[in-house]
Amino acid sequence: MTKDTAREERLAAKLRENLRRRKVQGKALAGDAPSESLPQPDSPSLSNPAADR
């Protein structure tokens, strides 16, 4: 696997994660889901270890 391929896969995974999070947020804002299901912005994310530094 080349560097570019690995980078593209990481970026694609981040995009999918962001899309899922936005869908949950949209549903919560529409009243379809409880707000407790939204991830807290200050909680550590296992998928983005750089954000925990």
PDB file of N, CA and C in Angstrom:
ATOM      1  N   MET A   1       0.853  -1.178   0.000  1.00  0.00           N
ATOM      2  CA  MET A   1       0.000   0.000   0.000  1.00  0.00           C
ATOM      3  C   MET A   1       0.898   1.240   0.000  1.00  0.00           C
ATOM      4  N   THR A   2       0.622   2.146  -0.890  1.00  0.00           N
ATOM      5  CA  THR A   2       1.435   3.356  -0.969  1.00  0.00           C
ATOM      6  C   THR A   2       0.966   4.381   0.059  1.00  0.00           C
ATOM      7  N   LYS A   3       1.780   5.399   0.254  1.00  0.00           N
ATOM      8  CA  LYS A   3       1.415   6.469   1.196  1.00  0.00           C
ATOM      9  C   LYS A   3       0.115   7.136   0.782  1.00  0.00           C
ATOM     10  N   ASP A   4      -0.015   7.394  -0.534  1.00  0.00           N
ATOM     11  CA  ASP A   4      -1.219   8.076  -1.017  1.00  0.00           C
ATOM     12  C   ASP A   4      -2.466   7.245  -0.764  1.00  0.00           C
ATOM     13  N   THR A   5      -2.375   5.937  -0.974  1.00  0.00           N
ATOM     14  CA  THR A   5      -3.528   5.070  -0.750  1.00  0.00           C
ATOM     15  C   THR A   5      -3.904   5.054   0.728  1.00  0.00           C
ATOM     16  N   ALA A   6      -2.911   4.943   1.592  1.00  0.00           N
ATOM     17  CA  ALA A   6      -3.184   4.934   3.032  1.00  0.00           C
ATOM     18  C   ALA A   6      -3.807   6.257   3.460  1.00  0.00           C
ATOM     19  N   ARG A   7      -3.297   7.347   2.922  1.00  0.00           N
ATOM     20  CA  ARG A   7      -3.835   8.669   3.263  1.00  0.00           C
ATOM     21  C   ARG A   7      -5.282   8.785   2.798  1.00  0.00           C
ATOM     22  N   GLU A   8      -5.549   8.329   1.580  1.00  0.00           N
ATOM     23  CA  GLU A   8      -6.914   8.392   1.052  1.00  0.00           C
ATOM     24  C   GLU A   8      -7.863   7.563   1.897  1.00  0.00           C
ATOM     25  N   GLU A   9      -7.413   6.392   2.349  1.00  0.00           N
ATOM     26  CA  GLU A   9      -8.273   5.550   3.183  1.00  0.00           C
ATOM     27  C   GLU A   9      -8.556   6.212   4.527  1.00  0.00           C
ATOM     28  N   ARG A  10      -7.538   6.852   5.117  1.00  0.00           N
ATOM     29  CA  ARG A  10      -7.760   7.572   6.383  1.00  0.00           C
ATOM     30  C   ARG A  10      -8.746   8.717   6.194  1.00  0.00           C
ATOM     31  N   LEU A  11      -8.568   9.474   5.115  1.00  0.00           N
ATOM     32  CA  LEU A  11      -9.475  10.596   4.856  1.00  0.00           C
ATOM     33  C   LEU A  11     -10.898  10.102   4.600  1.00  0.00           C
ATOM     34  N   ALA A  12     -11.030   9.004   3.859  1.00  0.00           N
ATOM     35  CA  ALA A  12     -12.360   8.449   3.586  1.00  0.00           C
ATOM     36  C   ALA A  12     -13.024   7.999   4.882  1.00  0.00           C
ATOM     37  N   ALA A  13     -12.263   7.395   5.775  1.00  0.00           N
ATOM     38  CA  ALA A  13     -12.816   6.959   7.057  1.00  0.00           C
ATOM     39  C   ALA A  13     -13.284   8.159   7.876  1.00  0.00           C
ATOM     40  N   LYS A  14     -12.505   9.236   7.862  1.00  0.00           N
ATOM     41  CA  LYS A  14     -12.907  10.449   8.585  1.00  0.00           C
ATOM     42  C   LYS A  14     -14.177  11.039   7.987  1.00  0.00           C
ATOM     43  N   LEU A  15     -14.263  11.035   6.662  1.00  0.00           N
ATOM     44  CA  LEU A  15     -15.468  11.565   6.018  1.00  0.00           C
ATOM     45  C   LEU A  15     -16.696  10.746   6.398  1.00  0.00           C
ATOM     46  N   ARG A  16     -16.556   9.411   6.404  1.00  0.00           N
ATOM     47  CA  ARG A  16     -17.691   8.558   6.787  1.00  0.00           C
ATOM     48  C   ARG A  16     -18.094   8.820   8.231  1.00  0.00           C
ATOM     49  N   GLU A  17     -17.107   8.962   9.112  1.00  0.00           N
ATOM     50  CA  GLU A  17     -17.402   9.236  10.517  1.00  0.00           C
ATOM     51  C   GLU A  17     -18.121  10.576  10.667  1.00  0.00           C
ATOM     52  N   ASN A  18     -17.653  11.589   9.967  1.00  0.00           N
ATOM     53  CA  ASN A  18     -18.291  12.904  10.032  1.00  0.00           C
ATOM     54  C   ASN A  18     -19.715  12.851   9.496  1.00  0.00           C
ATOM     55  N   LEU A  19     -19.933  12.098   8.425  1.00  0.00           N
ATOM     56  CA  LEU A  19     -21.272  11.976   7.861  1.00  0.00           C
ATOM     57  C   LEU A  19     -22.216  11.326   8.865  1.00  0.00           C
ATOM     58  N   ARG A  20     -21.762  10.241   9.506  1.00  0.00           N
ATOM     59  CA  ARG A  20     -22.609   9.587  10.517  1.00  0.00           C
ATOM     60  C   ARG A  20     -22.919  10.543  11.661  1.00  0.00           C
ATOM     61  N   ARG A  21     -21.917  11.290  12.116  1.00  0.00           N
ATOM     62  CA  ARG A  21     -22.131  12.234  13.218  1.00  0.00           C
ATOM     63  C   ARG A  21     -23.111  13.327  12.821  1.00  0.00           C
ATOM     64  N   ARG A  22     -22.985  13.842  11.606  1.00  0.00           N
ATOM     65  CA  ARG A  22     -23.910  14.885  11.146  1.00  0.00           C
ATOM     66  C   ARG A  22     -25.332  14.350  11.019  1.00  0.00           C
ATOM     67  N   LYS A  23     -25.477  13.091  10.588  1.00  0.00           N
ATOM     68  CA  LYS A  23     -26.816  12.504  10.499  1.00  0.00           C
ATOM     69  C   LYS A  23     -27.451  12.412  11.880  1.00  0.00           C
ATOM     70  N   VAL A  24     -26.674  11.978  12.871  1.00  0.00           N
ATOM     71  CA  VAL A  24     -27.183  11.877  14.241  1.00  0.00           C
ATOM     72  C   VAL A  24     -27.559  13.256  14.759  1.00  0.00           C
ATOM     73  N   GLN A  25     -26.706  14.238  14.499  1.00  0.00           N
ATOM     74  CA  GLN A  25     -26.995  15.597  14.961  1.00  0.00           C
ATOM     75  C   GLN A  25     -28.251  16.136  14.292  1.00  0.00           C
ATOM     76  N   GLY A  26     -28.399  15.880  13.002  1.00  0.00           N
ATOM     77  CA  GLY A  26     -29.579  16.345  12.279  1.00  0.00           C
ATOM     78  C   GLY A  26     -30.852  15.731  12.825  1.00  0.00           C
ATOM     79  N   LYS A  27     -30.790  14.431  13.121  1.00  0.00           N
ATOM     80  CA  LYS A  27     -31.964  13.765  13.685  1.00  0.00           C
ATOM     81  C   LYS A  27     -32.284  14.316  15.068  1.00  0.00           C
ATOM     82  N   ALA A  28     -31.254  14.586  15.859  1.00  0.00           N
ATOM     83  CA  ALA A  28     -31.474  15.123  17.203  1.00  0.00           C
ATOM     84  C   ALA A  28     -32.098  16.511  17.121  1.00  0.00           C
ATOM     85  N   LEU A  29     -31.633  17.320  16.190  1.00  0.00           N
ATOM     86  CA  LEU A  29     -32.197  18.659  16.035  1.00  0.00           C
ATOM     87  C   LEU A  29     -33.635  18.596  15.541  1.00  0.00           C
ATOM     88  N   ALA A  30     -33.951  17.574  14.757  1.00  0.00           N
ATOM     89  CA  ALA A  30     -35.308  17.416  14.247  1.00  0.00           C
ATOM     90  C   ALA A  30     -36.233  16.813  15.302  1.00  0.00           C
ATOM     91  N   GLY A  31     -35.663  16.357  16.406  1.00  0.00           N
ATOM     92  CA  GLY A  31     -36.477  15.781  17.472  1.00  0.00           C
ATOM     93  C   GLY A  31     -36.684  14.295  17.333  1.00  0.00           C
ATOM     94  N   ASP A  32     -35.963  13.651  16.410  1.00  0.00           N
ATOM     95  CA  ASP A  32     -36.127  12.216  16.197  1.00  0.00           C
ATOM     96  C   ASP A  32     -35.286  11.376  17.149  1.00  0.00           C
ATOM     97  N   ALA A  33     -34.277  11.972  17.775  1.00  0.00           N
ATOM     98  CA  ALA A  33     -33.389  11.227  18.666  1.00  0.00           C
ATOM     99  C   ALA A  33     -33.100  12.077  19.897  1.00  0.00           C
ATOM    100  N   PRO A  34     -32.887  11.432  21.035  1.00  0.00           N
ATOM    101  CA  PRO A  34     -32.541  12.201  22.238  1.00  0.00           C
ATOM    102  C   PRO A  34     -31.181  12.856  22.089  1.00  0.00           C
ATOM    103  N   SER A  35     -31.011  14.023  22.692  1.00  0.00           N
ATOM    104  CA  SER A  35     -29.754  14.763  22.557  1.00  0.00           C
ATOM    105  C   SER A  35     -28.608  14.059  23.271  1.00  0.00           C
ATOM    106  N   GLU A  36     -28.913  13.113  24.185  1.00  0.00           N
ATOM    107  CA  GLU A  36     -27.849  12.389  24.875  1.00  0.00           C
ATOM    108  C   GLU A  36     -27.045  11.525  23.908  1.00  0.00           C
ATOM    109  N   SER A  37     -27.602  11.210  22.746  1.00  0.00           N
ATOM    110  CA  SER A  37     -26.892  10.359  21.796  1.00  0.00           C
ATOM    111  C   SER A  37     -25.811  11.114  21.044  1.00  0.00           C
ATOM    112  N   LEU A  38     -25.796  12.448  21.163  1.00  0.00           N
ATOM    113  CA  LEU A  38     -24.773  13.232  20.477  1.00  0.00           C
ATOM    114  C   LEU A  38     -23.438  13.093  21.192  1.00  0.00           C
ATOM    115  N   PRO A  39     -22.370  12.919  20.445  1.00  0.00           N
ATOM    116  CA  PRO A  39     -21.053  12.856  21.091  1.00  0.00           C
ATOM    117  C   PRO A  39     -20.671  14.208  21.681  1.00  0.00           C
ATOM    118  N   GLN A  40     -20.042  14.179  22.827  1.00  0.00           N
ATOM    119  CA  GLN A  40     -19.608  15.409  23.471  1.00  0.00           C
ATOM    120  C   GLN A  40     -18.330  15.896  22.809  1.00  0.00           C
ATOM    121  N   PRO A  41     -18.224  17.187  22.514  1.00  0.00           N
ATOM    122  CA  PRO A  41     -17.045  17.695  21.814  1.00  0.00           C
ATOM    123  C   PRO A  41     -15.754  17.543  22.594  1.00  0.00           C
ATOM    124  N   ASP A  42     -15.823  17.490  23.926  1.00  0.00           N
ATOM    125  CA  ASP A  42     -14.598  17.380  24.709  1.00  0.00           C
ATOM    126  C   ASP A  42     -14.256  15.942  25.072  1.00  0.00           C
ATOM    127  N   SER A  43     -15.062  14.971  24.620  1.00  0.00           N
ATOM    128  CA  SER A  43     -14.751  13.583  24.918  1.00  0.00           C
ATOM    129  C   SER A  43     -13.669  13.083  23.971  1.00  0.00           C
ATOM    130  N   PRO A  44     -12.775  12.224  24.456  1.00  0.00           N
ATOM    131  CA  PRO A  44     -11.699  11.730  23.582  1.00  0.00           C
ATOM    132  C   PRO A  44     -12.259  10.848  22.476  1.00  0.00           C
ATOM    133  N   SER A  45     -11.660  10.930  21.331  1.00  0.00           N
ATOM    134  CA  SER A  45     -12.097  10.149  20.181  1.00  0.00           C
ATOM    135  C   SER A  45     -11.047   9.099  19.875  1.00  0.00           C
ATOM    136  N   LEU A  46     -11.460   7.845  19.803  1.00  0.00           N
ATOM    137  CA  LEU A  46     -10.514   6.783  19.491  1.00  0.00           C
ATOM    138  C   LEU A  46     -10.079   6.831  18.037  1.00  0.00           C
ATOM    139  N   SER A  47     -10.903   7.393  17.178  1.00  0.00           N
ATOM    140  CA  SER A  47     -10.575   7.411  15.760  1.00  0.00           C
ATOM    141  C   SER A  47      -9.642   8.551  15.384  1.00  0.00           C
ATOM    142  N   ASN A  48      -9.451   9.518  16.284  1.00  0.00           N
ATOM    143  CA  ASN A  48      -8.577  10.646  15.974  1.00  0.00           C
ATOM    144  C   ASN A  48      -7.656  10.915  17.161  1.00  0.00           C
ATOM    145  N   PRO A  49      -6.599  10.111  17.310  1.00  0.00           N
ATOM    146  CA  PRO A  49      -5.722  10.276  18.461  1.00  0.00           C
ATOM    147  C   PRO A  49      -5.025  11.630  18.501  1.00  0.00           C
ATOM    148  N   ALA A  50      -4.846  12.287  17.372  1.00  0.00           N
ATOM    149  CA  ALA A  50      -4.190  13.594  17.349  1.00  0.00           C
ATOM    150  C   ALA A  50      -5.031  14.641  18.069  1.00  0.00           C
ATOM    151  N   ALA A  51      -6.337  14.456  18.119  1.00  0.00           N
ATOM    152  CA  ALA A  51      -7.223  15.419  18.767  1.00  0.00           C
ATOM    153  C   ALA A  51      -7.098  15.355  20.289  1.00  0.00           C
ATOM    154  N   ASP A  52      -6.545  14.273  20.818  1.00  0.00           N
ATOM    155  CA  ASP A  52      -6.431  14.109  22.262  1.00  0.00           C
ATOM    156  C   ASP A  52      -5.184  14.766  22.828  1.00  0.00           C
ATOM    157  N   ARG A  53      -4.330  15.282  21.978  1.00  0.00           N
ATOM    158  CA  ARG A  53      -3.074  15.876  22.454  1.00  0.00           C
ATOM    159  C   ARG A  53      -3.268  17.268  22.971  1.00  0.00           C
TER     160      ARG A  53
END
